[in-house]
Tab-separated table of C-alpha atoms in Angstrom:
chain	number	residue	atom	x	y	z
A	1	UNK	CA	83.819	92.801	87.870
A	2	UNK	CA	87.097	93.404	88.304
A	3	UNK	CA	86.419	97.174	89.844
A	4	UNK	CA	84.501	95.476	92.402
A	5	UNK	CA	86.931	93.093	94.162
A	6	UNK	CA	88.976	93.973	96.885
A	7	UNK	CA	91.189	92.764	99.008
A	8	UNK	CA	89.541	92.503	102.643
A	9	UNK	CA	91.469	93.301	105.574
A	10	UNK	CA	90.453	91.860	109.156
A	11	UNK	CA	90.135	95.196	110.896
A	12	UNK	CA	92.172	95.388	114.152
A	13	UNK	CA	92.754	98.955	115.292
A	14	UNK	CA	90.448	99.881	118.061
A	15	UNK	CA	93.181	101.745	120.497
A	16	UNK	CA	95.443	105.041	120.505
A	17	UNK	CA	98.816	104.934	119.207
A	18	UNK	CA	100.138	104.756	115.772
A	19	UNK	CA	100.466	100.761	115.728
A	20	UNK	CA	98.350	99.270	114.042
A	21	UNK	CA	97.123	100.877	111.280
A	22	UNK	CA	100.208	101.307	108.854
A	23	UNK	CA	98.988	98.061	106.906
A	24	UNK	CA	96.008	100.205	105.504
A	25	UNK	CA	98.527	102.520	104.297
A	26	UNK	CA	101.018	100.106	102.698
A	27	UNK	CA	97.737	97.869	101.576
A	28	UNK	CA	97.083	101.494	99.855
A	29	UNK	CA	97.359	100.266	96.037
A	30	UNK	CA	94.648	98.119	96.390
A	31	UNK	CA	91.064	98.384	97.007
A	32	UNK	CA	90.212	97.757	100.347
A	33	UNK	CA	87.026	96.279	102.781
A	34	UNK	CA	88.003	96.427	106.571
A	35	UNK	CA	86.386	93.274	107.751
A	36	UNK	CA	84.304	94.056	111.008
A	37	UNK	CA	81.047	93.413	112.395
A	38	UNK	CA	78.728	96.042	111.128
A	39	UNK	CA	77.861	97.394	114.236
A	40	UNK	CA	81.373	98.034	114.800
A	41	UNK	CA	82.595	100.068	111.518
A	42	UNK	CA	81.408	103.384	113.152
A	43	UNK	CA	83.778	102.725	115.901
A	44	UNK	CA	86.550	101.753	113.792
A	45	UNK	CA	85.874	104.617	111.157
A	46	UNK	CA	86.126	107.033	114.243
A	47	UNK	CA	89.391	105.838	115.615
A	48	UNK	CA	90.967	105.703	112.572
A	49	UNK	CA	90.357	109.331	111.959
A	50	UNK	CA	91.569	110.598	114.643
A	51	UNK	CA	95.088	108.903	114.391
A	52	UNK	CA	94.991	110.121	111.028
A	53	UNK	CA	95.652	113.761	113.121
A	54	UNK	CA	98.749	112.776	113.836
A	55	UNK	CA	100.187	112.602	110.124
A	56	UNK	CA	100.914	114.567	107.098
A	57	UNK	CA	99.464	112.711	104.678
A	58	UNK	CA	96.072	110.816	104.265
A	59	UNK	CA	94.948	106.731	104.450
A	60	UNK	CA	93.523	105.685	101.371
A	61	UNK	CA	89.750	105.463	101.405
A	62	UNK	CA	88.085	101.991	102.513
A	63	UNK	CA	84.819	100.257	102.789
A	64	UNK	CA	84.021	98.769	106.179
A	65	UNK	CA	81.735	96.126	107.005
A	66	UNK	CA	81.472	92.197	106.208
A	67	UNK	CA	82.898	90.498	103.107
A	68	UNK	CA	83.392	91.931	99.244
A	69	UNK	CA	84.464	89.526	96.185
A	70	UNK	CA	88.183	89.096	96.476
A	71	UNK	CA	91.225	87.948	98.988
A	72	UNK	CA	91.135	88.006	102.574
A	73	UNK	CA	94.025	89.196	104.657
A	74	UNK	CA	94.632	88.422	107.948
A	75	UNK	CA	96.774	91.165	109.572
A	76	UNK	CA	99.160	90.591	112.910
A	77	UNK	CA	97.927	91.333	116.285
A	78	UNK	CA	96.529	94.334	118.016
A	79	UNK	CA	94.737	95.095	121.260
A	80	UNK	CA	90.682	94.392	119.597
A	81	UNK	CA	89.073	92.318	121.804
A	82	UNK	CA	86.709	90.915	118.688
A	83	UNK	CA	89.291	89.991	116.336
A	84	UNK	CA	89.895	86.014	117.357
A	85	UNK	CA	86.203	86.310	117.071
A	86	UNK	CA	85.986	88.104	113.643
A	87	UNK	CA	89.366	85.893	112.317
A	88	UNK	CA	87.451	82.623	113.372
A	89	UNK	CA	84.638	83.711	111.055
A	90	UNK	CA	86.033	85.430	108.074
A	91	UNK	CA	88.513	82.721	107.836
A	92	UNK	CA	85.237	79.776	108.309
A	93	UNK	CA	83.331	81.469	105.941
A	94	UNK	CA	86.212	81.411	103.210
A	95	UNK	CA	86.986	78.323	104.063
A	96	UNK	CA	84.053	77.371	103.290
A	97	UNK	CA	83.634	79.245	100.029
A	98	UNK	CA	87.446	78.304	98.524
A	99	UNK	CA	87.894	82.285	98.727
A	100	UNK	CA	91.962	82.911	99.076
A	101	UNK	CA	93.638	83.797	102.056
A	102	UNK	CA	97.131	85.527	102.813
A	103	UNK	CA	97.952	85.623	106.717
A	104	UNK	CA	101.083	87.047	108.348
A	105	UNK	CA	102.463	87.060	111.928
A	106	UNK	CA	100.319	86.780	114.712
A	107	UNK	CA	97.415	86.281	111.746
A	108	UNK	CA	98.956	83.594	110.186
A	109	UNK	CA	99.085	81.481	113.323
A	110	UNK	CA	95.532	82.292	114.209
A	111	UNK	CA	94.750	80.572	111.058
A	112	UNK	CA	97.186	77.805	111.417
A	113	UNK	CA	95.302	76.919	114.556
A	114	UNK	CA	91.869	77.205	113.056
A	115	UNK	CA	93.353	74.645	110.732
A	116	UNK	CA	94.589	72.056	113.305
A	117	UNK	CA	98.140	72.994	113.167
A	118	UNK	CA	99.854	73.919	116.462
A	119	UNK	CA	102.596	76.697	117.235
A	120	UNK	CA	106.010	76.592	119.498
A	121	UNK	CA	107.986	79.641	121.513
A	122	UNK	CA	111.474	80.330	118.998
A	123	UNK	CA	113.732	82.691	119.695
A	124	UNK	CA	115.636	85.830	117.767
A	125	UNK	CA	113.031	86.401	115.868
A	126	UNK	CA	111.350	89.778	117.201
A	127	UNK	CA	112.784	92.717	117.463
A	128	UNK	CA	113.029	95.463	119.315
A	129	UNK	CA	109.473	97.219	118.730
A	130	UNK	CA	106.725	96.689	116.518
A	131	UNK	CA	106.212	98.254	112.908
A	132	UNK	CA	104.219	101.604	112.912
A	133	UNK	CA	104.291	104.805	110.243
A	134	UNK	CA	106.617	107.708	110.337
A	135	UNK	CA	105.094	111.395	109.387
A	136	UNK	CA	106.662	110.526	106.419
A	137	UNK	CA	104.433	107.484	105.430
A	138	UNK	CA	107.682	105.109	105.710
A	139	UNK	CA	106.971	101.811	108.032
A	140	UNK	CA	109.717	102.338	110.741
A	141	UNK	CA	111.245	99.880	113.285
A	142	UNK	CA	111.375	97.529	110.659
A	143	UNK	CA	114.838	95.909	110.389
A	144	UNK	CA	115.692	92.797	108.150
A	145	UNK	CA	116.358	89.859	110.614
A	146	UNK	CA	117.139	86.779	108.784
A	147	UNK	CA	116.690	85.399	105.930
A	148	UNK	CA	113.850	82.878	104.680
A	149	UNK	CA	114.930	79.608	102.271
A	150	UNK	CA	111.941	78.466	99.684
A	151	UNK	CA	110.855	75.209	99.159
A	152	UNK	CA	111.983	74.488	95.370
A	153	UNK	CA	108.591	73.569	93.247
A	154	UNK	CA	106.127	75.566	96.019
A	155	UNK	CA	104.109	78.779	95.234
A	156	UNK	CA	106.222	81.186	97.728
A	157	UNK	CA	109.844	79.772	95.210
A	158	UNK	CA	107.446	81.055	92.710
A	159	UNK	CA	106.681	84.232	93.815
A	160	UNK	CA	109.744	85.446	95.576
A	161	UNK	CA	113.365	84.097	95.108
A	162	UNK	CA	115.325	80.544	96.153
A	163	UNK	CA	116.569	82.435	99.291
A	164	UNK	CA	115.699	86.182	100.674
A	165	UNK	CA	115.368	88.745	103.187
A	166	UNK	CA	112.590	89.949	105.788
A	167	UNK	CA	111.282	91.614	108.391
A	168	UNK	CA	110.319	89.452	111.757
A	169	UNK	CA	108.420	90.542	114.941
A	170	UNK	CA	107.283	86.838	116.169
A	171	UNK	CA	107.689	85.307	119.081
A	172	UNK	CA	106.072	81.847	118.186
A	173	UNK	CA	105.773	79.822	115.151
A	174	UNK	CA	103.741	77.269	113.423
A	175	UNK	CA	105.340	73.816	114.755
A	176	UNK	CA	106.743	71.609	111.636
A	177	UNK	CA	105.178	68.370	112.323
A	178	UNK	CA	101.581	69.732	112.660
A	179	UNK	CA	101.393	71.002	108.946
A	180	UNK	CA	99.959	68.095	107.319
A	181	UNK	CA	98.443	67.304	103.688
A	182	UNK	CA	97.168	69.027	102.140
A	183	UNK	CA	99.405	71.866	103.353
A	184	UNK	CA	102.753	71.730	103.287
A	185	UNK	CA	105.908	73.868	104.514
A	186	UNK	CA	106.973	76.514	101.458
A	187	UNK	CA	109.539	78.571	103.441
A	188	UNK	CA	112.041	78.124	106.442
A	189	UNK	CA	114.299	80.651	108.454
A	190	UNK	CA	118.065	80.852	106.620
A	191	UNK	CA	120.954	82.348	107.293
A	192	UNK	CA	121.486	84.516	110.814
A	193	UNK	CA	121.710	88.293	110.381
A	194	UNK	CA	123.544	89.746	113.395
A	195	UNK	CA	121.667	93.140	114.249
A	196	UNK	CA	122.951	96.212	116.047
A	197	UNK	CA	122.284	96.168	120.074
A	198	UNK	CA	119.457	99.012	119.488
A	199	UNK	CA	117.198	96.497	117.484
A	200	UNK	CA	116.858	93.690	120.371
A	201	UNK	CA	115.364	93.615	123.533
A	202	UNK	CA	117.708	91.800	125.210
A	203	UNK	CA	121.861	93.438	125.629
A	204	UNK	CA	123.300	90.392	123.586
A	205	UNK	CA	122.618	90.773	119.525
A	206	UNK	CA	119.928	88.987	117.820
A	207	UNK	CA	120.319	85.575	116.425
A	208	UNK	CA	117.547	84.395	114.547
A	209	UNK	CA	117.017	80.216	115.327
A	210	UNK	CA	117.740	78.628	111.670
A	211	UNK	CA	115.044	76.275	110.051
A	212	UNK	CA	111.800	77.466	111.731
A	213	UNK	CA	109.023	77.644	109.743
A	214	UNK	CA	108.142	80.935	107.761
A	215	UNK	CA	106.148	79.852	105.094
A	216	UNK	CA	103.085	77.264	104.951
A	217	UNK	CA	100.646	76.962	101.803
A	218	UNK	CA	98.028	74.970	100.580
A	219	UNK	CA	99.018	72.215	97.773
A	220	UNK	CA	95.262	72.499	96.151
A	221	UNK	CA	92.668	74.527	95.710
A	222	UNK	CA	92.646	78.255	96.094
A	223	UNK	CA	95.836	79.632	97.321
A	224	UNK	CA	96.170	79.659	100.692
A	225	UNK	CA	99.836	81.567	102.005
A	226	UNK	CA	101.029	81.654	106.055
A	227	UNK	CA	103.276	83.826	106.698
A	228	UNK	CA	105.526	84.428	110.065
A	229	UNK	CA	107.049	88.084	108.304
A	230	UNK	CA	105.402	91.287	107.046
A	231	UNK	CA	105.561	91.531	103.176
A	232	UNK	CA	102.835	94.339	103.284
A	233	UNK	CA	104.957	96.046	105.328
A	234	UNK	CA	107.753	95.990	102.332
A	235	UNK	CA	105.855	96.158	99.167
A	236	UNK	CA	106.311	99.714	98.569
A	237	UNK	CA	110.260	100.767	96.685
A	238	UNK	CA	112.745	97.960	96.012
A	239	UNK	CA	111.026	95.228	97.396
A	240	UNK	CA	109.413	93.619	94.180
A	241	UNK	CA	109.458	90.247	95.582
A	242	UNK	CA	106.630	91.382	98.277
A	243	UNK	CA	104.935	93.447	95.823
A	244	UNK	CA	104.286	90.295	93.155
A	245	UNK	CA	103.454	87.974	96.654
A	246	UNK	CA	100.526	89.958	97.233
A	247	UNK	CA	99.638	91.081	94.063
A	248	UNK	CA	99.003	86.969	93.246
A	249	UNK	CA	97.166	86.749	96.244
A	250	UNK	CA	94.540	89.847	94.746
A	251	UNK	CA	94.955	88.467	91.367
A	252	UNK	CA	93.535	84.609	93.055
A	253	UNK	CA	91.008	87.006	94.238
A	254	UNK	CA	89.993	88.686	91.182
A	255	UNK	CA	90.030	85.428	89.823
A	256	UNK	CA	87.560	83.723	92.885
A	257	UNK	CA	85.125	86.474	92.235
A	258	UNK	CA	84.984	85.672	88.003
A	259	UNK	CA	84.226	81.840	89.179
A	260	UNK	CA	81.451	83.080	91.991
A	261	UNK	CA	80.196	85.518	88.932
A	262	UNK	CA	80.143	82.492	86.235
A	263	UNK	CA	78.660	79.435	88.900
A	264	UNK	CA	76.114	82.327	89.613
A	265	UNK	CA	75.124	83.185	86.104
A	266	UNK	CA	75.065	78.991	85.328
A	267	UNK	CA	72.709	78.535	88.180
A	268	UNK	CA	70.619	81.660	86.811
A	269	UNK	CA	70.529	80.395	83.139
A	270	UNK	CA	69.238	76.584	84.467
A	271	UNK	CA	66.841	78.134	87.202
A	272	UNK	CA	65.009	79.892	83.619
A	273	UNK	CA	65.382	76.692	81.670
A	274	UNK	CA	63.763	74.827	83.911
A	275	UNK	CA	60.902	77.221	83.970
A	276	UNK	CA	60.968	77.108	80.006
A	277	UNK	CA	60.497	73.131	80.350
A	278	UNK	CA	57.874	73.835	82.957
A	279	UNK	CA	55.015	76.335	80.385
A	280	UNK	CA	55.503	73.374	77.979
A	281	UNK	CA	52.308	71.942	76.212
């Protein structure tokens, strides 16, 4: 069972450029589905080959097509004109079937609206371009902005530490008083980090706007984590903290696909049972 689950990733890349595809890479320790419409996964196979021209090393290999047991992952944005349309249905359809979801960026407000919760503008938290691989396999443009504080008790204090570090490329957030129960919010923006000039779009320096929300989970039920930063972009090297975030999140998956195995073989064993009762004299 456990060779079969993988973690599925919304596919997003349909365009030149080296944007959007450096989760795949990153996501590499895992076993991976790109989610996409089926009719679409030649398309996507295709572009994805010919960025791969531009590096010196290759993406790990990947199925492509509609849902495998495990985690879904909702990437950040990109230029695909399908992928509201394929978030709004791989997130439904886990919804749905209590399968776990991790979400980050632009992803995890997609969800966050599919879930009734509403987003504002903030400020100082993007900076100056957004993440893509070097030749080198290393995410660039990729600064830490500010930190994030943990709820005490909540799964993200858990997983990570009272107070740390990240990346940020938003320009909107999931507004506070719209998370409501069962949800709740598991991580805010900390302390300021004043960047270098270089690393903002604007001449002044970056100040991140304190107490925004990073971080919203579910209370019950399979896991469900939104997250404003990138930890896929970090799990790779030092960054343990990112690396155990998402490894729970496959783990909840591993785990969703055991309970979808044993509800299946229950249902099996009293579909014969009943046909046992049934030849009786």
């Amino acid at each position: 069972m456990a060779s079969q689950v993988r973690l599925n990733v919304i596919g997003r890349e349909d365009r030149e450029g080296k944007g959007a595809i450096w989760d795949i890479y990153t996501l590499r320790r895992y076993k991976i589905c790109l989610i996409a419409y089926d009719e679409d996964c030649p398309q996507l196979r295709k572009m994805i080959a010919q960025k791969m021209r531009d590096y010196t090393f290759e993406l790990p290999d990947f199925l492509c097509g509609w849902f495998r047991k495990g985690t879904l992952f909702v990437p950040g944005s990109a230029k695909n004109s399908k992928q509201p349309e394929i978030i709004k249905d791989a997130v439904s359809s886990s919804l749905q079937r209590g399968r776990p979801i991790i979400a980050v960026c632009a992803g995890a407000n997609a969800v966050a609206h599919q879930l009734g919760m509403q987003t504002v503008k903030v400020e100082g938290h993007s900076s100056s371009s957004m993440m893509r691989l070097n030749n080198e396999g290393r995410v660039t443009y990729n600064p830490v902005i500010h930190s994030v504080v943990a709820k005490p008790g909540s799964l993200l204090a858990d997983l990570t530490y009272p107070e740390f570090d990240v990346n940020s490329v938003h320009t909107i957030a999931i507004e506070p008083q719209s998370v409501k129960f069962p949800f709740q919010i598991s991580g805010t923006s900390g302390g300021n980090l004043h960047l270098p000039e270089r690393h903002h779009r604007n001449t002044s320096l970056l100040v991140s706007q304190s107490g925004t929300v990073e971080a919203v989970e579910s209370m019950f039920g399979a896991p469900i984590l939104l997250l404003q930063w990138h930890p896929e972009a970090n799990i790779n090297g030092a960054n343990k903290q990112f690396r155990g975030l998402v490894d729970y999140m496959v783990l909840a998956g591993q785990a969703y696909a055991h309970r979808c195995q044993m509800l299946n073989e229950l249902k099996q064993n009293n579909r014969f049972r009943r046909l046992q009762r049934g030849f009786r004299p």
